[in-house]
């Protein structure tokens, strides 16, 4: 078994160890929460399977991109979370992922509109501490080779999150298989796993440690970017808004990926139910 394939198990093992370690703490907690309204909203916005419309806008600065490490990348993502009721017991959570990259190398600039990705999760409508779901995943082909893979991606998305008071612990993932023979812009045969652990104080400060691990089945190469962020949730005109900022670090990279330390910022709006 290759090192990269073994490494892909890390997020699952990490999530399992965290859950086991937290069990004693959760059992010791009292049933009455001391979290403020803003803190509860902040905790919800750390859970991508929470059944309430979320509008997250993210910014990543990724340095040392490409073979010569001479490019800098600005990545802007908009990944809304939209729950749709199916019946009294079941809902469909729809998570389209829209990404724009601005790459600069000296005087050369490349703007990339990445393929649209759509993760879906069939999930129970009512949950208290455990949120989980599974559903189909779809990725559109890129418009040209500069914007990414020309293949269509089809696969499965899944996630599970444990949410006792103040905490969100779990992972979301999707596995994509490329459809079509045009791999001039890369392949859609990838595994993407995003484990996360966050803590929200009673006064709505949230601290998050997350990872995004991407494994390419064709090149047999993996990248893993860690993000540590912190921020505050507040309420404006009936809407809860959370900001987050912090550093990123590429633990594992390949010749074409970013390397080293970068930066992250996020702004999420939680719409009222």
Coordinates of N, CA and C in Angstrom, one line a residue, residues 154-264:
X154 N -18.3 12.6 -11.2 CA -19.5 12.0 -10.6 C -19.0 11.1 -9.4
X155 N -19.8 11.2 -8.3 CA -19.3 10.4 -7.2 C -20.3 10.5 -6.0
X156 N -19.7 10.5 -4.8 CA -20.5 10.5 -3.6 C -20.0 11.5 -2.6
X157 N -20.8 12.1 -1.9 CA -20.4 13.0 -0.8 C -21.0 12.5 0.5
X158 N -20.3 12.7 1.6 CA -20.8 12.2 2.9 C -20.2 13.1 4.0
X159 N -20.9 13.1 5.2 CA -20.4 13.8 6.3 C -21.0 13.4 7.6
X160 N -20.3 13.6 8.7 CA -20.8 13.3 10.1 C -20.2 14.3 11.0
X161 N -21.0 14.9 11.9 CA -20.5 15.8 12.9 C -21.2 15.6 14.2
X162 N -20.4 15.7 15.3 CA -20.9 15.6 16.7 C -20.8 16.9 17.3
X163 N -22.0 17.4 17.8 CA -22.1 18.8 18.3 C -22.6 18.9 19.7
X164 N -21.9 18.5 20.7 CA -22.3 18.9 22.0 C -22.1 20.4 22.2
X165 N -22.6 20.9 23.4 CA -22.5 22.3 23.6 C -21.1 22.8 23.4
X166 N -21.0 23.9 22.6 CA -19.7 24.6 22.3 C -18.8 23.9 21.3
X167 N -19.1 22.6 20.9 CA -18.1 21.9 20.1 C -18.8 21.5 18.7
X168 N -18.0 21.4 17.7 CA -18.3 20.8 16.5 C -17.1 19.9 16.0
X169 N -17.3 18.6 15.9 CA -16.3 17.7 15.7 C -16.7 16.7 14.6
X170 N -15.9 16.6 13.5 CA -16.3 15.6 12.5 C -15.6 15.9 11.2
X171 N -16.2 15.4 10.1 CA -15.6 15.6 8.8 C -16.6 15.5 7.7
X172 N -16.4 16.2 6.6 CA -17.1 16.0 5.3 C -16.2 15.6 4.3
X173 N -16.7 14.9 3.2 CA -15.8 14.4 2.2 C -16.6 14.2 0.9
X174 N -15.9 14.2 -0.2 CA -16.5 13.7 -1.5 C -15.4 12.9 -2.2
X175 N -15.9 11.9 -3.0 CA -15.1 11.1 -3.8 C -15.6 11.2 -5.2
X176 N -14.8 11.6 -6.1 CA -15.2 11.9 -7.5 C -14.5 11.0 -8.5
X177 N -15.2 10.5 -9.5 CA -14.6 9.7 -10.6 C -14.8 10.5 -11.9
X178 N -13.7 10.6 -12.6 CA -13.8 11.4 -13.9 C -14.5 10.6 -15.0
X179 N -15.4 11.3 -15.7 CA -16.1 10.8 -16.8 C -15.6 11.5 -18.1
X180 N -15.1 10.7 -19.1 CA -14.6 11.3 -20.3 C -13.1 11.1 -20.4
X181 N -12.6 11.2 -21.6 CA -11.2 10.9 -21.9 C -10.3 12.2 -21.9
X182 N -10.9 13.4 -21.9 CA -10.2 14.6 -22.0 C -9.5 15.0 -20.6
X183 N -8.3 14.7 -20.4 CA -7.6 15.0 -19.2 C -6.5 16.1 -19.4
X184 N -6.7 16.9 -20.5 CA -5.7 17.9 -20.8 C -5.6 19.0 -19.7
X185 N -6.7 19.1 -18.9 CA -6.6 20.1 -17.8 C -6.5 19.4 -16.4
X186 N -6.2 18.1 -16.4 CA -6.1 17.4 -15.2 C -7.2 16.3 -15.1
X187 N -7.3 15.7 -14.0 CA -8.3 14.6 -13.8 C -9.3 15.0 -12.7
X188 N -10.5 14.4 -12.8 CA -11.5 14.5 -11.8 C -11.6 13.3 -10.9
X189 N -10.6 12.4 -11.0 CA -10.5 11.3 -10.1 C -9.8 11.7 -8.8
X190 N -10.6 12.2 -7.8 CA -10.0 12.7 -6.6 C -10.8 12.4 -5.4
X191 N -10.1 12.3 -4.3 CA -10.8 12.2 -2.9 C -10.5 13.5 -2.2
X192 N -11.5 14.1 -1.6 CA -11.4 15.3 -0.8 C -12.0 15.1 0.5
X193 N -11.2 15.2 1.6 CA -11.6 15.0 3.0 C -11.3 16.2 3.8
X194 N -12.3 16.7 4.6 CA -12.2 17.9 5.4 C -12.6 17.6 6.8
X195 N -11.6 17.1 7.6 CA -11.9 17.0 9.1 C -11.8 18.3 9.8
X196 N -12.6 18.5 10.8 CA -12.6 19.8 11.5 C -12.9 19.6 13.0
X197 N -12.4 20.5 13.8 CA -12.8 20.5 15.2 C -12.8 22.0 15.6
X198 N -14.0 22.5 16.2 CA -14.1 23.9 16.6 C -14.7 24.0 18.0
X199 N -14.3 25.0 18.7 CA -14.9 25.3 20.0 C -15.4 26.8 20.0
X200 N -16.6 26.9 20.4 CA -17.3 28.2 20.5 C -17.5 28.6 22.0
X201 N -17.0 29.7 22.5 CA -17.1 30.1 23.9 C -18.6 30.5 24.1
X202 N -19.0 30.6 25.4 CA -20.3 31.1 25.7 C -20.6 32.5 25.2
X203 N -19.5 33.2 24.9 CA -19.7 34.6 24.5 C -19.4 34.8 23.0
X204 N -19.5 33.7 22.2 CA -19.5 33.7 20.7 C -18.2 33.8 20.1
X205 N -17.1 33.6 20.8 CA -15.8 33.5 20.1 C -15.6 32.1 19.6
X206 N -15.2 31.9 18.4 CA -15.1 30.5 17.8 C -13.6 30.3 17.4
X207 N -13.1 29.1 17.7 CA -11.7 28.8 17.3 C -11.8 27.4 16.6
X208 N -11.2 27.4 15.4 CA -11.3 26.2 14.6 C -10.0 25.7 14.1
X209 N -9.8 24.4 14.1 CA -8.7 23.7 13.4 C -9.2 22.7 12.4
X210 N -8.9 22.9 11.1 CA -9.4 22.1 10.1 C -8.3 21.7 9.1
X211 N -8.6 20.7 8.3 CA -7.7 20.2 7.3 C -8.4 20.0 6.0
X212 N -7.8 20.2 4.9 CA -8.3 19.8 3.6 C -7.3 18.9 2.9
X213 N -7.6 17.6 2.9 CA -6.7 16.7 2.2 C -7.3 16.3 0.9
X214 N -6.5 16.4 -0.1 CA -6.9 16.0 -1.5 C -6.0 15.0 -2.0
X215 N -6.5 13.9 -2.4 CA -5.7 12.8 -3.0 C -6.1 12.6 -4.5
X216 N -5.1 12.6 -5.4 CA -5.3 12.4 -6.8 C -5.0 11.0 -7.1
X217 N -6.1 10.2 -7.6 CA -5.9 8.8 -7.8 C -5.0 8.6 -9.0
X218 N -4.9 9.5 -10.0 CA -4.1 9.2 -11.2 C -2.7 9.5 -10.9
X219 N -2.3 10.6 -10.3 CA -0.9 10.9 -10.0 C -0.4 10.3 -8.7
X220 N -1.4 9.7 -7.9 CA -1.1 9.1 -6.7 C -0.3 10.1 -5.7
X221 N -0.8 11.3 -5.7 CA -0.2 12.4 -4.9 C -1.3 13.0 -4.0
X222 N -0.9 13.4 -2.8 CA -1.8 14.0 -1.9 C -1.3 15.4 -1.4
X223 N -2.2 16.3 -1.2 CA -1.9 17.5 -0.5 C -2.7 17.7 0.7
X224 N -2.2 18.4 1.7 CA -3.0 18.5 3.0 C -2.7 19.9 3.5
X225 N -3.7 20.8 3.5 CA -3.6 22.1 4.0 C -4.3 22.3 5.4
X226 N -3.6 22.7 6.4 CA -4.2 22.9 7.7 C -4.5 24.4 7.8
X227 N -5.7 24.7 8.5 CA -6.1 26.0 8.8 C -6.5 26.2 10.2
X228 N -5.9 27.2 10.9 CA -6.3 27.5 12.2 C -6.9 28.9 12.2
X229 N -8.1 29.0 12.6 CA -8.7 30.3 12.6 C -9.5 30.6 13.8
X230 N -9.8 31.9 14.0 CA -10.5 32.4 15.2 C -11.4 33.6 14.8
X231 N -12.5 33.7 15.5 CA -13.4 34.9 15.1 C -14.6 35.0 16.0
X232 N -15.4 35.9 15.7 CA -16.6 36.3 16.5 C -17.9 36.2 15.8
X233 N -19.0 35.9 16.4 CA -20.3 35.9 15.9 C -21.1 37.1 16.5
X234 N -21.7 37.9 15.6 CA -22.5 39.0 16.1 C -23.8 39.0 15.3
X235 N -24.8 39.8 15.8 CA -26.1 39.9 15.2 C -26.4 41.3 14.7
X236 N -26.8 41.4 13.4 CA -27.1 42.7 12.8 C -28.5 42.5 12.0
X237 N -29.4 43.3 12.5 CA -30.8 43.4 11.8 C -31.4 42.0 11.7
X238 N -31.2 41.2 12.7 CA -31.8 39.8 12.7 C -31.0 38.8 12.1
X239 N -29.8 39.1 11.5 CA -29.0 38.1 10.9 C -27.7 37.9 11.7
X240 N -27.4 36.6 11.9 CA -26.1 36.3 12.6 C -25.0 36.2 11.6
X241 N -23.9 36.9 11.9 CA -22.8 36.9 11.0 C -21.5 36.5 11.8
X242 N -20.7 35.6 11.2 CA -19.5 35.2 11.8 C -18.3 35.5 10.9
X243 N -17.2 36.1 11.5 CA -16.0 36.3 10.8 C -14.9 35.4 11.4
X244 N -14.0 35.0 10.5 CA -12.9 34.1 11.0 C -11.6 34.5 10.2
X245 N -10.5 34.6 10.9 CA -9.2 34.8 10.2 C -8.2 33.9 10.9
X246 N -7.1 33.6 10.1 CA -6.0 32.8 10.6 C -5.1 32.3 9.6
X247 N -4.0 31.7 10.0 CA -3.0 31.2 9.1 C -3.3 29.8 8.5
X248 N -2.7 29.5 7.4 CA -2.8 28.1 6.8 C -1.4 27.6 6.7
X249 N -1.3 26.3 6.6 CA 0.0 25.7 6.4 C -0.1 24.4 5.5
X250 N 0.7 24.3 4.5 CA 0.6 23.1 3.6 C 1.5 22.1 4.2
X251 N 0.9 21.1 4.9 CA 1.7 20.0 5.5 C 2.3 19.1 4.4
X252 N 1.5 18.8 3.4 CA 1.9 18.0 2.3 C 1.6 18.7 1.0
X253 N 2.5 18.7 0.1 CA 2.3 19.4 -1.2 C 2.8 18.6 -2.4
X254 N 2.5 19.1 -3.6 CA 3.1 18.5 -4.8 C 3.8 19.6 -5.6
X255 N 4.5 19.3 -6.7 CA 5.2 20.4 -7.4 C 4.3 21.5 -7.9
X256 N 3.0 21.2 -8.1 CA 2.2 22.2 -8.7 C 1.3 23.0 -7.6
X257 N 1.3 22.4 -6.4 CA 0.4 23.0 -5.4 C 1.1 24.2 -4.7
X258 N 0.3 25.0 -3.9 CA 0.9 25.9 -3.0 C 1.8 25.2 -2.0
X259 N 2.7 26.0 -1.3 CA 3.6 25.5 -0.3 C 3.7 26.5 0.8
X260 N 4.0 26.0 2.0 CA 4.4 26.8 3.1 C 3.1 27.5 3.8
X261 N 3.4 28.6 4.4 CA 2.4 29.3 5.2 C 1.6 30.3 4.3
X262 N 0.3 30.3 4.5 CA -0.6 31.2 3.8 C -1.6 31.9 4.8
X263 N -2.7 32.4 4.3 CA -3.6 33.1 5.2 C -5.1 32.8 4.7
X264 N -6.0 32.8 5.7 CA -7.4 32.5 5.5 C -8.2 33.6 6.1

